[in-house]
XYZ file of N, CA and C in Angstrom:
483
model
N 0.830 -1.192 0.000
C 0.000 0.000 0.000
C 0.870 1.250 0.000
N 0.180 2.074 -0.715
C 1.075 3.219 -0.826
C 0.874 4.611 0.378
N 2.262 5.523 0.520
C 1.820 5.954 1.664
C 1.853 7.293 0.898
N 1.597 7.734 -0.029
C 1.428 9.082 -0.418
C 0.354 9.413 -0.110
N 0.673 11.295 0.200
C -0.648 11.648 0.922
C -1.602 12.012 -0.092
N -2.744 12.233 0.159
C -3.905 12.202 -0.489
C -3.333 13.896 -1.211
N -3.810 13.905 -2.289
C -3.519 15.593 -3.026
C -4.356 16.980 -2.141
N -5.617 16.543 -1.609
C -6.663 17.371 -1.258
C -5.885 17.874 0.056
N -4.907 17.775 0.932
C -4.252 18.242 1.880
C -3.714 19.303 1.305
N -2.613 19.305 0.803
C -2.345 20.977 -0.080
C -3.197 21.602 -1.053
N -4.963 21.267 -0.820
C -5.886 21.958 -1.175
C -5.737 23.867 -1.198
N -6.032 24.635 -2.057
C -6.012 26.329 -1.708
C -7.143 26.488 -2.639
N -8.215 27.434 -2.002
C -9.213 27.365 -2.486
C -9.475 28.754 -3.624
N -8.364 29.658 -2.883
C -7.879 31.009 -3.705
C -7.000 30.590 -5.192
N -6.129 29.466 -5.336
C -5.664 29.175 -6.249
C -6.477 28.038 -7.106
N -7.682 27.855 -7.161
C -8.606 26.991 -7.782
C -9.067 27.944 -8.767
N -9.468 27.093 -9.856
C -9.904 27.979 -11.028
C -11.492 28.438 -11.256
N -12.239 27.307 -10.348
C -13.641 27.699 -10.401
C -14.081 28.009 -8.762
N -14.839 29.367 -9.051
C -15.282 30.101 -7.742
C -17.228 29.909 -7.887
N -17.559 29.334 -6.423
C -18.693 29.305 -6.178
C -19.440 30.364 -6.252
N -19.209 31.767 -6.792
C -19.430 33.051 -7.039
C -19.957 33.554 -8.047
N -19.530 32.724 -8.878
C -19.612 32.932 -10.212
C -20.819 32.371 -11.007
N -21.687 33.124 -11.910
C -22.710 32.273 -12.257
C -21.907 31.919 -14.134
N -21.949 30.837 -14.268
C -20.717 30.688 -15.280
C -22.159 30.475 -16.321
N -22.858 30.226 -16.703
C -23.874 30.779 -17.884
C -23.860 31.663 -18.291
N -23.995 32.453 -17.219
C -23.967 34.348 -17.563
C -22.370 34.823 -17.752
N -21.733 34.022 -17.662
C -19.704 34.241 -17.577
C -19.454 32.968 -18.365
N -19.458 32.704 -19.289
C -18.961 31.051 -19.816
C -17.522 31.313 -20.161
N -17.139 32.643 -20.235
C -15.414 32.788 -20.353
C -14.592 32.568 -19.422
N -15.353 32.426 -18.410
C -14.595 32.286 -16.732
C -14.279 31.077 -15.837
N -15.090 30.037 -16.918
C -15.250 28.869 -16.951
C -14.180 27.963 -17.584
N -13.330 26.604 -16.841
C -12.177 26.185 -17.307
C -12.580 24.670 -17.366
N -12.359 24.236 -18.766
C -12.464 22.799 -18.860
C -11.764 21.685 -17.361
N -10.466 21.729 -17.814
C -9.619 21.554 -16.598
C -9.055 20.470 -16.880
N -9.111 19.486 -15.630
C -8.827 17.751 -15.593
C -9.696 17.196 -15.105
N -10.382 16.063 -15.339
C -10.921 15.138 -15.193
C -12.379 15.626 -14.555
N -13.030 16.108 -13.218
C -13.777 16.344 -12.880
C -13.913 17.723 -12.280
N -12.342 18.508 -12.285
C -12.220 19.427 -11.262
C -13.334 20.895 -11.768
N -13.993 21.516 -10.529
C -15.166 22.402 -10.584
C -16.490 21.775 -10.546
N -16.216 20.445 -11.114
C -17.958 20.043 -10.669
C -18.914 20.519 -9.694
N -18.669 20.090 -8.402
C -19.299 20.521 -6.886
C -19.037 22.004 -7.006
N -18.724 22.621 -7.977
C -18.603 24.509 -7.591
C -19.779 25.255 -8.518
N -19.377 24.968 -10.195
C -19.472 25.767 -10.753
C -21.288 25.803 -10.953
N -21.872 27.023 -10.458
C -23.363 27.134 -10.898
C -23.541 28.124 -12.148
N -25.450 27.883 -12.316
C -26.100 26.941 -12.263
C -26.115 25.799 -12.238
N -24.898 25.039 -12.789
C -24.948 23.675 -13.420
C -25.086 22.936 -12.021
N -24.331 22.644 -11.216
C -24.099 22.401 -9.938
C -25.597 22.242 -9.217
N -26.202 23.263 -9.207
C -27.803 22.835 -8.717
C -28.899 22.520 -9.541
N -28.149 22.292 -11.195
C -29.430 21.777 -12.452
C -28.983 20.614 -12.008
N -27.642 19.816 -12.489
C -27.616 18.554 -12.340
C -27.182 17.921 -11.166
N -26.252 18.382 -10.162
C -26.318 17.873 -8.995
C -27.265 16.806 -8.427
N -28.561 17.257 -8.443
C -29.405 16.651 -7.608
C -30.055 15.318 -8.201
N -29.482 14.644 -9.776
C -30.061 14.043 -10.219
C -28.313 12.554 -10.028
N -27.332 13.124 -9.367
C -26.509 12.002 -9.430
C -26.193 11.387 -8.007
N -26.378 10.275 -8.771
C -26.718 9.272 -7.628
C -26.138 7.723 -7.912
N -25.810 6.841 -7.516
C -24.867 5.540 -7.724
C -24.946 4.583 -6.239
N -25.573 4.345 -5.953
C -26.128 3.075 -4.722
C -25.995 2.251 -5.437
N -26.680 1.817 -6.731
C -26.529 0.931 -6.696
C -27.115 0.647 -8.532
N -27.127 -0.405 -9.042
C -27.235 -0.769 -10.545
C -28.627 0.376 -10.884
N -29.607 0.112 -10.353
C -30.673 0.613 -10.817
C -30.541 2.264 -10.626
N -30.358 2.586 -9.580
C -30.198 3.775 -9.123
C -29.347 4.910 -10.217
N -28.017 4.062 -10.270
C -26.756 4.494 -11.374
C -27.670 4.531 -12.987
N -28.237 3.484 -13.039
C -29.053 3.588 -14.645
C -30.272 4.774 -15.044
N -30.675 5.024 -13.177
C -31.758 5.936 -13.947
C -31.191 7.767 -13.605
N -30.216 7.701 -12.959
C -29.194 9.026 -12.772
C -28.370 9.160 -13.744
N -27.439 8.478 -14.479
C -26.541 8.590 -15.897
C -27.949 9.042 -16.888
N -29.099 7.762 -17.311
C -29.985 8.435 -18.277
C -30.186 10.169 -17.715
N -30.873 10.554 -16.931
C -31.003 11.808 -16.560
C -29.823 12.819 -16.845
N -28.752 12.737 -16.243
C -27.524 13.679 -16.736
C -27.270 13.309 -18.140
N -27.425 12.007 -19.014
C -27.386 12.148 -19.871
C -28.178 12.888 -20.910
N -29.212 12.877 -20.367
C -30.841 13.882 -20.986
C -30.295 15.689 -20.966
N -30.024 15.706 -19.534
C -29.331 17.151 -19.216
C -28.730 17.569 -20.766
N -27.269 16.508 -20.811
C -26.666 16.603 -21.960
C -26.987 17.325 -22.951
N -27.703 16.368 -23.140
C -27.910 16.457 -24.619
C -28.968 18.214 -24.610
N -29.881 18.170 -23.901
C -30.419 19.537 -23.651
C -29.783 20.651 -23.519
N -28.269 19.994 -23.199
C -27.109 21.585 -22.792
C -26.394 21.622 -24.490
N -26.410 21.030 -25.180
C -25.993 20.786 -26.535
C -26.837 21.233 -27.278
N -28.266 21.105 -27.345
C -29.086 21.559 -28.218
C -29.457 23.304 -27.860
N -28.793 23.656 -27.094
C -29.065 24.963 -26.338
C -27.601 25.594 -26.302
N -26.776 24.992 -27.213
C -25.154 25.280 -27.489
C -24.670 26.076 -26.431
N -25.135 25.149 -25.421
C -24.575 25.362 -23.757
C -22.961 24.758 -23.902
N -21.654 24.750 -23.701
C -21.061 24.048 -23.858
C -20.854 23.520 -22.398
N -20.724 24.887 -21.609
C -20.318 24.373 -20.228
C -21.476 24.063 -18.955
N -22.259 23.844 -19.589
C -23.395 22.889 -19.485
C -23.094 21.480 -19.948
N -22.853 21.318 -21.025
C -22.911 19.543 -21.764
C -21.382 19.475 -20.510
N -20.337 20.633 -20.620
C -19.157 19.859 -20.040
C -19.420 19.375 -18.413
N -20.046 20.343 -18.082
C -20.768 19.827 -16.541
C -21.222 18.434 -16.358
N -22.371 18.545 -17.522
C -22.950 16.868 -17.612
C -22.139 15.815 -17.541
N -20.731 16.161 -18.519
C -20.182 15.199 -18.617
C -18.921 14.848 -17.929
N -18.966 15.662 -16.968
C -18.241 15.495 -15.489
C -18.641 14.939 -14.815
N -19.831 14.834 -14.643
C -20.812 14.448 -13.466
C -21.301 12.926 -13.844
N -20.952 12.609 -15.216
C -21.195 11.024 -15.919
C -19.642 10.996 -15.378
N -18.735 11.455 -15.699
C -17.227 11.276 -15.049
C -17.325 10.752 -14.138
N -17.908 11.675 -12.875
C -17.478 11.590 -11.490
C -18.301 10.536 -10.820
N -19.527 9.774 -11.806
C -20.269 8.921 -11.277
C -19.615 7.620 -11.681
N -18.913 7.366 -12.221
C -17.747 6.112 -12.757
C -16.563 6.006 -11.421
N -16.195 7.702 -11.248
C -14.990 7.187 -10.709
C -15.488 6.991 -9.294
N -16.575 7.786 -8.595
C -16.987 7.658 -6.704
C -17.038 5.831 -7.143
N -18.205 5.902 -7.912
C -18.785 4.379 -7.579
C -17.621 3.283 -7.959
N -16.874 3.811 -8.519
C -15.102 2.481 -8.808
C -14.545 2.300 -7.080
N -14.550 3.982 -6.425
C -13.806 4.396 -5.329
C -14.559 3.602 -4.137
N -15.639 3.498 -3.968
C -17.030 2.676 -3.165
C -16.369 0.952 -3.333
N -16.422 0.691 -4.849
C -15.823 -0.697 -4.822
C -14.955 -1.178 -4.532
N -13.696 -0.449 -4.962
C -12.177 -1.122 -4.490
C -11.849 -0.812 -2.882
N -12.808 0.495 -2.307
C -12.208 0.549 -0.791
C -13.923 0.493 -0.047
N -13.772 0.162 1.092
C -14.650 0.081 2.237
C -15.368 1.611 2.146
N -16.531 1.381 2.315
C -16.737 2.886 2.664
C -16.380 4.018 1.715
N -15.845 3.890 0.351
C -15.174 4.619 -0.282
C -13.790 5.630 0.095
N -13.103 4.837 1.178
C -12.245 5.631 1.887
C -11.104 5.104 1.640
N -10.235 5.957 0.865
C -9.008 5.718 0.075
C -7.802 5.715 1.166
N -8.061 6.803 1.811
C -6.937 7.211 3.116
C -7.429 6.891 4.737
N -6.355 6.462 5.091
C -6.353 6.242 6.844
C -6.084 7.573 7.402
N -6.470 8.386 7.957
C -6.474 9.978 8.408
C -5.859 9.611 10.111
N -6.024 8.832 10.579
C -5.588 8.431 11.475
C -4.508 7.363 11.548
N -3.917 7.334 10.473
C -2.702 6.240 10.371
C -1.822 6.903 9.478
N -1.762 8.471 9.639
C -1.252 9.111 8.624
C -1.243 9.513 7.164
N -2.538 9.197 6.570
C -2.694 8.684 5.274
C -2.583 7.931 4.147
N -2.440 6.723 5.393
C -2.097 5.482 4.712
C -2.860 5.022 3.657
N -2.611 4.569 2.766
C -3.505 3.924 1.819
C -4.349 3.008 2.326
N -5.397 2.771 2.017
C -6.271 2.059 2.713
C -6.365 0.584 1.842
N -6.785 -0.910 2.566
C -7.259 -1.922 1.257
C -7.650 -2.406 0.773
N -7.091 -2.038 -1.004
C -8.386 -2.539 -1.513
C -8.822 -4.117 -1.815
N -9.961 -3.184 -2.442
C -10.538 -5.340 -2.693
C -11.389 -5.514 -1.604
N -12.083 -4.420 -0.445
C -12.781 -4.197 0.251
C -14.100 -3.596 0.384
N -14.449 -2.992 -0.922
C -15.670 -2.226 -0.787
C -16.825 -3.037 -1.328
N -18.166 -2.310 -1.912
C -19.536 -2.850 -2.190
C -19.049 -3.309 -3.664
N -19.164 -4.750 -3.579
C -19.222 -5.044 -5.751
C -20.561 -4.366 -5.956
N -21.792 -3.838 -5.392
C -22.587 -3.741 -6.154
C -22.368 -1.812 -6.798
N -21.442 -1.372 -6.357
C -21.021 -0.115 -6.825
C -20.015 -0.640 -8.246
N -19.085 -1.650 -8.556
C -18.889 -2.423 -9.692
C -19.639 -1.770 -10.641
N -21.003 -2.375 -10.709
C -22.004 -2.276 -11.675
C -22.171 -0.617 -12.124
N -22.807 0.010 -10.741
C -22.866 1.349 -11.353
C -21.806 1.620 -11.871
N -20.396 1.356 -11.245
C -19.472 2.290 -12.176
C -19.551 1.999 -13.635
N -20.076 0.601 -14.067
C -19.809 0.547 -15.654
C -20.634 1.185 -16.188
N -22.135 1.173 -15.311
C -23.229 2.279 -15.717
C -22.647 3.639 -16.562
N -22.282 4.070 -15.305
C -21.423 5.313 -15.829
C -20.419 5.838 -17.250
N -19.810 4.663 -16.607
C -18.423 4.631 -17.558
C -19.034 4.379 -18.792
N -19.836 3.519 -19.699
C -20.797 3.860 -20.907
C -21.064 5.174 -20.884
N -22.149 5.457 -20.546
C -22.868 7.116 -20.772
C -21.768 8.109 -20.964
N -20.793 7.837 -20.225
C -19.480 8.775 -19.464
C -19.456 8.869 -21.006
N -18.395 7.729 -21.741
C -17.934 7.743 -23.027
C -18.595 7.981 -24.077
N -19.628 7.942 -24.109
C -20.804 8.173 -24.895
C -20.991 9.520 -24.883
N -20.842 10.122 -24.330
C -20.944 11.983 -23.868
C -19.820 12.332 -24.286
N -18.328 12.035 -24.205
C -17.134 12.212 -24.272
C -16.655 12.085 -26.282
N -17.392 11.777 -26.675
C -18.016 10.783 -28.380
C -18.599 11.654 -28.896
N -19.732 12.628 -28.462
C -20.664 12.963 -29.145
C -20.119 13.897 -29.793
N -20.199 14.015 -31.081
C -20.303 14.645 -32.405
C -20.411 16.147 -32.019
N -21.425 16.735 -31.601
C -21.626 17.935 -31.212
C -20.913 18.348 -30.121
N -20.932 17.873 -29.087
C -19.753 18.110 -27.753
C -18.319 18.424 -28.309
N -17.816 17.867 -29.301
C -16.560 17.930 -29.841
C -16.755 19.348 -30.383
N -17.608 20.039 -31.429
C -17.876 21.002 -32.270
C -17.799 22.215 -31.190
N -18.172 21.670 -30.222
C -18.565 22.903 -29.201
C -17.606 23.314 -28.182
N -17.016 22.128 -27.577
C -15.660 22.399 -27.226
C -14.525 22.903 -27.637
N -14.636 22.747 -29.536
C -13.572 23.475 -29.961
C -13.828 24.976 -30.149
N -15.138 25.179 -30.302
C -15.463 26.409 -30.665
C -15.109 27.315 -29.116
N -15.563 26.644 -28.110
C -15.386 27.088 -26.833
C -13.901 27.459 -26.607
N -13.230 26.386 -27.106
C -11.692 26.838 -26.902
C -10.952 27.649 -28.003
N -11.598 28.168 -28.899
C -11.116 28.789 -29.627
C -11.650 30.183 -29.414
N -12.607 30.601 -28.739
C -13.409 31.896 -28.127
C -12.880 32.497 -26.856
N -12.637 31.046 -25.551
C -12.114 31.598 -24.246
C -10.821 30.837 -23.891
N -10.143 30.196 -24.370
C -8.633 29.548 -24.175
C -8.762 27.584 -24.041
C-alpha cells in the first residue's frame, strides 16, 4: 500500500480555477475545462441543475441518474450550452470514478487519516457499486463521443482559451 498523501491536503481554495461566485452561464469565459472532474461541486447553475439528479447506490439507481444527466446533456448541446454539456459530462465522469472508489475501498475511503494517510485496502468495498461504475463509464464515453460536444468544445476553446 502506498503511503502518499492524499492531493486534497495541499488543497487552496484562492488558487482553484472555479469560484462558487460565479454564475458561469452568464460568464462562460470564466469557466475552465480543466482535468478530469475538477469544478464540478462549484461551478453554478450547473451544480444545482444537475447535482441533484446524481446518484450511484446501486445498478438501478446508477441507470436511472446517468440516463437523466445524460438527458441534461444532450439539452445543454441543443441549447449550445457548452459548459453545461461539459458539466454533464463530469458528473457522468465523477459517477464512474466515486462508484469504482465505493468498490475497491470500504466505505469509499481511500486514506487512513488516522494512520497518517495510509492507503487504505483494496478489494474491500460494495461489488454492487462495480455495476454502477460501468453504468457510468458507458454514458461517461458516450458523452465524451458525441459529435456535437466535440464542435462545441472546440469552438469554446477557440473563443475563451
Amino acid at each position: 500500500m502506498s503511503n502518499d498523501k492524499p492531493s486534497y491536503l495541499n488543497f487552496r481554495s484562492e488558487d482553484y480555477a472555479w469560484k462558487p461566485d460565479i454564475d458561469y452561464r452568464l460568464h462562460p469565459e470564466r469557466y475552465r475545462v480543466g482535468k478530469g472532474e475538477q469544478g464540478v461541486l462549484i461551478c453554478q447553475p450547473y451544480k444545482s441543475e444537475i447535482g441533484p439528479y446524481w446518484r450511484f447506490k446501486n445498478e438501478e439507481i446508477a441507470a436511472a441518474s446517468s440516463k437523466m444527466i445524460f438527458s441534461l446533456f444532450l439539452d445543454y448541446l441543443k441549447k449550445d450550452d457548452f459548459v453545461g454539456a461539459d458539466m454533464a459530462r463530469k458528473y457522468l465522469q465523477m459517477g464512474f470514478t466515486r462508484a469504482r472508489r465505493y468498490f475497491n475501498y470500504k466505505g469509499g475511503k481511500k486514506y487512513d487519516a488516522e494512520k497518517g494517510y495510509q492507503q487504505m485496502k483494496r478489494e474491500t468495498g460494495d461489488p454492487e457499486k462495480a455495476k454502477a461504475a460501468d453504468i457510468f463509464y458507458k454514458i461517461w464515453k458516450e458523452a465524451e463521443e458525441n459529435v456535437e460536444y466535440a464542435r462545441l468544445k472546440i469552438k469554446w476553446k477557440n473563443e475563451f482559451g
